[in-house]
C-alpha cells in the first residue's frame, strides 16, 4: 500500500500545482489591512486574475474585487505585487506553450493506454499492477486535460472615482461631484470654507465673488491619468489658469503669477495661500496645506492631470519620502502622486501627467484644458500701493466688507449680490470718499 500512497501523492502534486502568490496561512501574522470600497478587511493577497484581485481573508474565505475598488494606498502596494507577478509570467508564457504541446501528446498517450487496457486480457496480471496501470492511465488523462490557470497582470488604468470623492467629501456643502468614464467633475462657486484676503500686502483691488463652476463649466479631473514622456515645467509654462483643485472646489494656480513671480513671496497671497483674479475669482497659488486638518490621510488637492496631491505625509501616514524634480514620486511602483511643501515649488514642479494645452495660449502664459472659465464682471482693478488687507467679513447674506490699511488710514470695499445676479460695490477710499457701482452677471 505504501507504493500506492507514494504514487497517489506524486500524482496529486503534479495535478494540483498551486499558482497562488501566497500559499495558505490563515493566521494574522504578515496579513495586510485592505480598504475595499471604504470597508476594512484583513487578509493575504492571493493573486490577480481576469482583472480582479483575490484576497484570502483570515477566516480562510477568498474574496475578489477589481483593483480600483481598493483604497489608493492598497492600489499602490497591490500594483507592485502584480508587477512582480507580471515579470514571473513572462517566463511562464514560454513554459505554457511547451505545456500545451505536452498536453496534446499525453492526451494521445492516455487514449492509447485505454485502448490497450480494453483490448488486452489482464486476467494473468496481479491486481496491484492492474490498479497501477489503471491509475497511471487515468492521471495521464487528467494531466493532459488540465488547463493551467493563468495569472493575468492588471495595470491601473483608471482612478477609483470614490477615492477622489473622499478628497472633496469634507466640503459637501460647497462642492458637488459627479463622474463618468472619462472625468471626475467638481462643481462649486469657488467660495470658501475659511476666511479670505487677510494678510495680502500686494493687492489689485479685487474681491471674491461666486464663479459658477457648475454644469458645463465644472472642473474636470481625468480619471485615466497617464505619465507624460516630457513633463511640462511650471517654471516656464501654465502661468494662466488652474493646475489643480482644492477640496473646497477652489482652483489652484501656478505658484508663479502671470508675470512669472512667486506670488506668495511678493505678498500677493492671504494667510490661506489665495487671492482674487481679474474676474474677482478667488484661487490659491500654493498648495493649501491647511486642508491637512480636514483631509486626514487623504490628498489635500487633485492636480488637473489626474494625479493626487498629498500634504506633508505619505498616504499611509508615514514621513514623506524623497521627491523627484516634478515634486512627487511613485512609491513602490504605485500610482504617481505629488506632495505639498512650504517652499517653492510648493506642490507641482512639472506636470507629471499628460495634459492638453489650450492652442490659443502661448508659453509661459499658456493654460491646460479643459478648464472652467471665469468671466470678469467689472473692469480690472489697479494695484493699490502700500495697502494691506486687514479685515474681511460677511455683513449679511451674500454681503461682504473688505477693510484695507494704508499707513494709519483705512479704506473699504463693501459689496453684495442679489438673486437677480445684480452686484453692488461701494468703494470707500482712505480719504473717506465713497462711490457705488452696480453690475449684472448675465
Ligand atoms: Zn492669482
Ligand atoms: Zn508620497
XYZ file of C-alpha atoms and ligand atoms in Angstrom:
444
model
C 0.000 0.000 0.000
C 2.989 2.346 0.620
C 3.832 2.224 -3.063
C 0.272 3.184 -3.933
C 0.376 6.066 -1.437
C 3.558 7.479 -2.959
C 2.141 7.170 -6.467
C -1.045 8.960 -5.382
C 0.920 11.716 -3.605
C 3.131 12.225 -6.638
C 0.086 12.420 -8.885
C -1.712 14.794 -6.509
C 1.364 17.052 -6.544
C 1.532 17.108 -10.347
C -2.201 17.748 -10.812
C -2.570 20.341 -8.077
C 0.434 22.628 -8.642
C -0.566 25.882 -6.904
C -0.360 29.155 -8.846
C -1.104 31.340 -5.880
C 1.051 34.282 -4.958
C 0.797 33.289 -1.347
C 0.242 29.793 -0.044
C -2.064 29.135 2.873
C -1.751 30.666 6.306
C -4.980 31.846 7.855
C -3.024 33.443 10.665
C -2.944 37.169 11.193
C 0.850 37.124 11.031
C 2.017 39.008 7.920
C -1.584 39.722 6.998
C -2.484 43.086 5.498
C -5.271 45.563 6.016
C -7.201 46.346 2.831
C -9.823 49.009 2.316
C -12.354 47.700 -0.143
C -14.882 50.370 -1.138
C -14.209 52.016 2.201
C -14.736 48.768 4.188
C -11.791 47.437 6.155
C -10.780 43.815 5.620
C -7.761 41.805 6.764
C -6.081 39.013 4.862
C -3.463 37.991 2.336
C -3.096 38.895 -1.319
C -3.554 35.653 -3.284
C -3.466 36.572 -6.949
C -4.670 38.821 -9.733
C -6.794 37.108 -12.339
C -9.172 38.356 -15.030
C -8.727 41.976 -13.863
C -9.629 41.011 -10.307
C -7.668 40.904 -7.094
C -8.158 37.834 -4.898
C -7.726 38.261 -1.160
C -7.711 35.376 1.285
C -9.419 36.525 4.483
C -8.250 35.414 7.921
C -11.204 33.004 8.166
C -9.915 31.199 5.065
C -12.544 32.537 2.701
C -11.446 34.126 -0.554
C -12.948 37.298 -1.971
C -12.278 39.044 -5.265
C -12.747 42.615 -6.464
C -11.384 44.919 -9.179
C -8.160 46.736 -8.240
C -9.900 50.108 -8.454
C -12.271 49.110 -5.621
C -9.330 49.198 -3.214
C -8.021 52.270 -1.440
C -5.356 54.366 -3.089
C -2.545 53.081 -0.892
C -3.730 49.469 -1.343
C -3.650 50.028 -5.099
C -0.022 51.174 -4.810
C 1.033 48.092 -2.879
C -1.031 45.667 -4.955
C 0.249 47.011 -8.258
C 3.798 46.479 -7.013
C 2.985 42.837 -6.294
C 1.268 42.476 -9.656
C 4.290 43.980 -11.416
C 6.401 41.289 -9.738
C 3.982 38.557 -10.862
C 3.944 40.034 -14.356
C 7.705 39.552 -14.556
C 7.362 35.945 -13.460
C 4.594 35.433 -16.029
C 6.788 36.499 -18.924
C 8.924 33.444 -18.180
C 5.791 31.392 -17.580
C 4.262 32.101 -21.007
C 7.076 30.213 -22.750
C 6.602 27.273 -20.387
C 2.863 27.303 -21.103
C 3.377 26.976 -24.864
C 5.561 23.932 -24.273
C 2.993 22.604 -21.782
C 0.157 22.726 -24.303
C 2.171 20.586 -26.780
C 2.991 18.175 -23.968
C -0.697 18.030 -23.012
C -1.653 17.029 -26.539
C 0.955 14.215 -26.629
C -0.157 12.987 -23.194
C -3.773 13.042 -24.322
C -2.928 10.773 -27.290
C -0.879 8.547 -24.962
C -3.755 8.154 -22.488
C -6.157 7.227 -25.332
C -3.636 4.597 -26.476
C -3.315 3.213 -22.927
C -7.124 2.998 -22.614
C -7.292 1.079 -25.912
C -4.591 -1.324 -24.649
C -6.464 -1.695 -21.315
C -9.721 -2.608 -23.078
C -8.163 -4.719 -25.846
C -5.856 -6.935 -23.794
C -6.601 -9.738 -21.414
C -5.327 -8.694 -17.981
C -6.528 -11.782 -16.099
C -2.957 -13.112 -15.803
C -1.609 -9.876 -14.279
C -1.690 -9.295 -10.481
C -4.185 -6.791 -9.064
C -1.564 -4.189 -7.899
C -0.124 -3.883 -11.424
C -3.661 -3.684 -12.843
C -4.556 -0.981 -10.339
C -1.353 0.963 -11.078
C -1.937 0.704 -14.813
C -5.500 1.975 -14.433
C -4.472 4.933 -12.237
C -1.493 5.823 -14.404
C -3.756 5.975 -17.453
C -6.364 7.931 -15.540
C -3.923 10.547 -14.241
C -2.105 10.969 -17.536
C -5.530 11.703 -18.966
C -6.351 14.197 -16.178
C -2.954 15.906 -16.512
C -3.408 16.178 -20.270
C -6.798 17.795 -19.821
C -5.625 20.114 -17.071
C -5.780 23.731 -18.137
C -3.305 25.954 -16.344
C -4.743 28.907 -14.508
C -3.055 31.994 -15.831
C -2.246 34.865 -13.544
C -3.165 37.935 -15.570
C -1.301 41.075 -14.587
C -3.566 44.057 -14.045
C -2.397 47.599 -14.608
C -4.036 50.662 -13.150
C -5.953 52.176 -15.994
C -8.488 54.142 -14.053
C -8.633 56.039 -10.774
C -11.425 54.942 -8.484
C -13.913 57.854 -8.501
C -14.843 57.052 -4.893
C -11.210 57.754 -3.985
C -11.491 61.265 -5.494
C -14.839 61.700 -3.729
C -13.049 61.323 -0.399
C -10.900 64.351 -1.281
C -13.965 66.614 -1.652
C -16.241 64.979 0.926
C -15.239 67.285 3.856
C -16.798 70.199 1.906
C -20.071 68.664 0.747
C -21.950 71.906 1.434
C -19.747 73.821 -1.017
C -18.891 71.192 -3.599
C -20.936 68.850 -5.756
C -19.207 65.976 -7.540
C -20.121 63.510 -10.263
C -18.226 61.336 -12.737
C -18.446 59.450 -15.999
C -15.985 57.081 -17.627
C -13.511 59.826 -18.538
C -13.729 62.602 -15.967
C -14.492 63.366 -12.357
C -16.486 66.625 -12.230
C -16.187 69.187 -9.440
C -18.855 71.859 -9.158
C -18.560 74.836 -6.828
C -18.969 78.595 -6.654
C -15.304 78.956 -5.733
C -16.291 80.467 -2.400
C -14.989 79.500 0.833
C -14.818 77.323 3.838
C -12.411 79.701 5.564
C -11.828 83.444 5.778
C -10.121 85.102 2.832
C -7.958 88.016 1.781
C -6.472 88.972 5.173
C -2.681 89.240 5.016
C -2.370 90.380 1.391
C 0.167 93.225 1.089
C 0.286 93.372 -2.694
C -3.292 93.871 -3.870
C -5.001 94.755 -7.121
C -8.353 95.724 -5.523
C -10.133 92.504 -6.468
C -12.603 90.839 -4.065
C -14.082 87.320 -4.051
C -17.469 86.678 -5.698
C -19.189 83.435 -6.849
C -17.922 81.972 -10.126
C -20.481 79.397 -11.232
C -18.151 76.443 -11.754
C -21.051 74.122 -12.496
C -22.800 72.250 -15.302
C -20.700 72.592 -18.459
C -18.346 74.911 -16.527
C -17.344 72.370 -13.861
C -13.705 71.485 -13.087
C -12.640 68.232 -14.739
C -10.187 65.717 -13.319
C -9.141 62.973 -15.777
C -9.923 59.504 -14.409
C -7.284 57.785 -16.530
C -4.094 59.720 -15.797
C -1.083 58.843 -17.907
C 2.557 59.664 -17.258
C 3.993 62.159 -19.724
C 7.274 61.491 -21.532
C 8.104 65.197 -21.276
C 6.528 66.715 -18.137
C 5.839 70.445 -18.600
C 7.691 72.633 -16.101
C 5.572 75.168 -14.239
C 8.575 77.499 -14.291
C 8.123 78.090 -18.000
C 4.508 77.074 -18.577
C 0.927 77.183 -17.328
C 1.013 80.679 -15.807
C -2.595 81.110 -16.888
C -5.493 79.113 -15.490
C -5.611 76.421 -12.835
C -3.362 73.367 -12.498
C -5.135 71.744 -9.548
C -8.299 71.895 -7.474
C -8.649 72.114 -3.688
C -11.111 70.053 -1.574
C -13.418 73.106 -1.238
C -13.753 73.435 -5.023
C -11.380 76.411 -5.262
C -8.870 76.233 -8.131
C -5.103 76.245 -7.515
C -2.910 78.158 -9.970
C 0.800 78.017 -10.773
C 2.872 79.269 -7.769
C 4.240 81.857 -10.206
C 1.801 84.617 -11.170
C 1.240 85.592 -14.812
C 4.404 87.723 -14.671
C 6.481 84.753 -13.510
C 6.849 85.999 -9.924
C 6.427 83.801 -6.835
C 3.004 85.154 -5.791
C 3.499 84.068 -2.187
C 6.968 85.590 -1.820
C 5.839 89.007 -3.096
C 2.886 89.298 -0.691
C 0.096 88.713 -3.190
C -1.444 85.919 -1.136
C -3.542 85.852 2.008
C -2.950 83.684 5.076
C -4.516 80.715 3.247
C -2.388 80.996 0.108
C -5.029 82.603 -2.088
C -6.209 85.864 -3.625
C -8.565 87.089 -6.359
C -8.006 87.340 -10.083
C -9.324 89.918 -12.520
C -12.738 88.230 -12.558
C -12.950 88.604 -8.743
C -12.277 84.858 -8.755
C -10.666 83.544 -5.597
C -7.900 80.983 -6.170
C -4.816 79.609 -4.453
C -1.272 79.865 -5.803
C 0.327 77.485 -3.329
C -0.949 74.135 -2.113
C -3.298 74.824 0.776
C -1.555 72.764 3.474
C -4.228 73.941 5.943
C -6.514 71.274 4.435
C -4.388 68.601 6.117
C -6.600 69.038 9.204
C -9.771 68.072 7.333
C -8.143 65.673 4.843
C -6.568 63.290 7.355
C -4.663 60.759 5.264
C -6.456 61.779 2.057
C -4.898 64.080 -0.542
C -5.223 67.833 0.068
C -5.904 68.536 -3.619
C -6.194 66.912 -7.044
C -3.965 68.021 -9.915
C -5.719 68.570 -13.235
C -3.513 65.896 -14.855
C -5.403 63.387 -12.690
C -2.768 62.737 -10.010
C -3.359 63.405 -6.316
C -1.515 65.991 -4.217
C -0.784 64.864 -0.680
C 0.299 67.042 2.234
C 3.438 66.532 4.293
C 2.796 62.814 4.917
C 2.625 59.716 2.725
C -0.797 58.140 2.077
C -0.190 55.640 4.907
C 0.637 58.443 7.349
C 4.402 57.864 7.348
C 7.053 60.540 6.800
C 7.200 61.937 3.279
C 9.791 60.190 1.114
C 12.219 61.900 -1.267
C 10.528 63.828 -4.080
C 11.617 63.846 -7.708
C 12.154 67.050 -9.707
C 8.436 67.157 -10.551
C 7.682 67.365 -6.811
C 6.194 63.906 -6.482
C 7.002 60.233 -6.700
C 5.634 56.792 -7.226
C 6.349 54.705 -4.145
C 6.990 51.005 -4.831
C 5.911 51.490 -8.448
C 2.482 52.593 -7.249
C 0.349 55.372 -8.672
C 2.231 58.667 -9.011
C 1.359 61.474 -6.584
C 2.610 64.938 -5.703
C 3.328 66.412 -2.276
C 2.761 69.905 -0.912
C 5.603 71.692 0.859
C 6.033 75.141 2.381
C 8.745 76.202 -0.063
C 8.860 76.622 -3.855
C 7.673 74.823 -5.981
C 5.110 74.200 -3.183
C 3.162 71.386 -4.902
C 3.951 70.748 -8.594
C 7.328 71.305 -10.226
C 6.252 69.883 -13.592
C 3.005 68.286 -14.723
C 3.890 64.596 -14.409
C 0.743 63.553 -16.255
C -0.182 64.088 -19.879
C -2.142 67.284 -20.405
C -3.647 69.132 -23.357
C -2.609 72.740 -23.925
C -5.055 75.435 -24.976
C -3.878 76.155 -28.547
C -4.937 79.804 -28.235
C -2.358 80.405 -25.481
C 1.436 80.570 -25.633
C 4.099 79.754 -23.030
C 4.722 80.854 -20.384
C 1.161 82.194 -20.180
C -0.396 79.051 -21.614
C -3.061 77.007 -19.906
C -4.154 73.406 -19.831
C -7.624 72.405 -20.999
C -10.343 71.514 -20.141
C -10.513 74.457 -17.778
C -13.506 76.088 -16.087
C -13.975 79.672 -17.197
C -14.237 82.896 -15.252
C -15.824 86.000 -16.769
C -14.924 89.432 -15.408
C -17.911 91.386 -14.130
C -16.219 94.780 -13.814
C -13.047 96.435 -15.173
C -9.872 95.009 -13.586
C -8.595 96.859 -10.532
C -5.235 98.643 -10.339
C -2.531 97.768 -7.792
C -3.086 99.876 -4.645
C 0.367 100.893 -3.450
C 1.113 100.423 0.244
C -2.230 98.795 1.012
C -2.542 95.696 3.125
C -5.799 93.855 3.742
C -6.551 93.932 7.435
C -10.078 92.542 7.681
C -12.627 90.644 5.674
C -16.065 89.740 6.980
C -19.553 88.743 5.994
C -22.063 91.529 6.640
C -25.196 89.562 5.745
C -26.472 87.095 3.161
C -24.287 87.432 0.074
C -22.700 90.578 1.509
C -19.087 91.219 2.477
C -16.874 94.022 3.691
C -13.145 94.148 2.987
C -11.013 96.531 5.029
C -7.563 97.655 3.915
C -4.992 99.853 5.573
C -2.577 102.324 4.010
C -0.277 103.786 6.674
C -2.689 104.554 9.513
C -5.741 105.122 7.284
C -8.414 102.626 6.415
C -10.416 102.075 3.267
C -13.219 99.625 2.454
C -14.935 97.768 -0.332
C -18.447 96.809 0.756
C -20.222 94.600 -1.747
C -23.199 92.284 -2.148
C -25.289 90.490 -4.765
C -28.936 89.568 -5.039
C -30.977 86.721 -6.517
C -31.130 88.503 -9.882
C -27.303 88.417 -10.037
C -27.012 92.176 -9.542
C -23.719 93.006 -7.854
C -23.319 96.276 -5.931
C -19.845 97.514 -4.966
C -19.344 100.511 -2.660
C -15.775 101.779 -2.567
C -14.789 103.933 0.427
C -11.297 105.352 -0.124
C -8.765 106.239 2.609
C -9.796 109.869 2.027
C -13.338 108.900 3.116
C -14.827 109.478 -0.334
C -17.402 106.922 -1.410
C -18.655 105.677 -4.807
C -21.017 102.875 -5.800
C -21.115 100.788 -8.984
C -23.540 98.021 -9.982
C -23.053 95.192 -12.482
C -25.336 92.407 -13.623
C -23.961 88.923 -14.269
C -25.602 87.539 -17.407
Zn -3.697 84.690 -8.938
Zn 4.336 60.357 -1.391
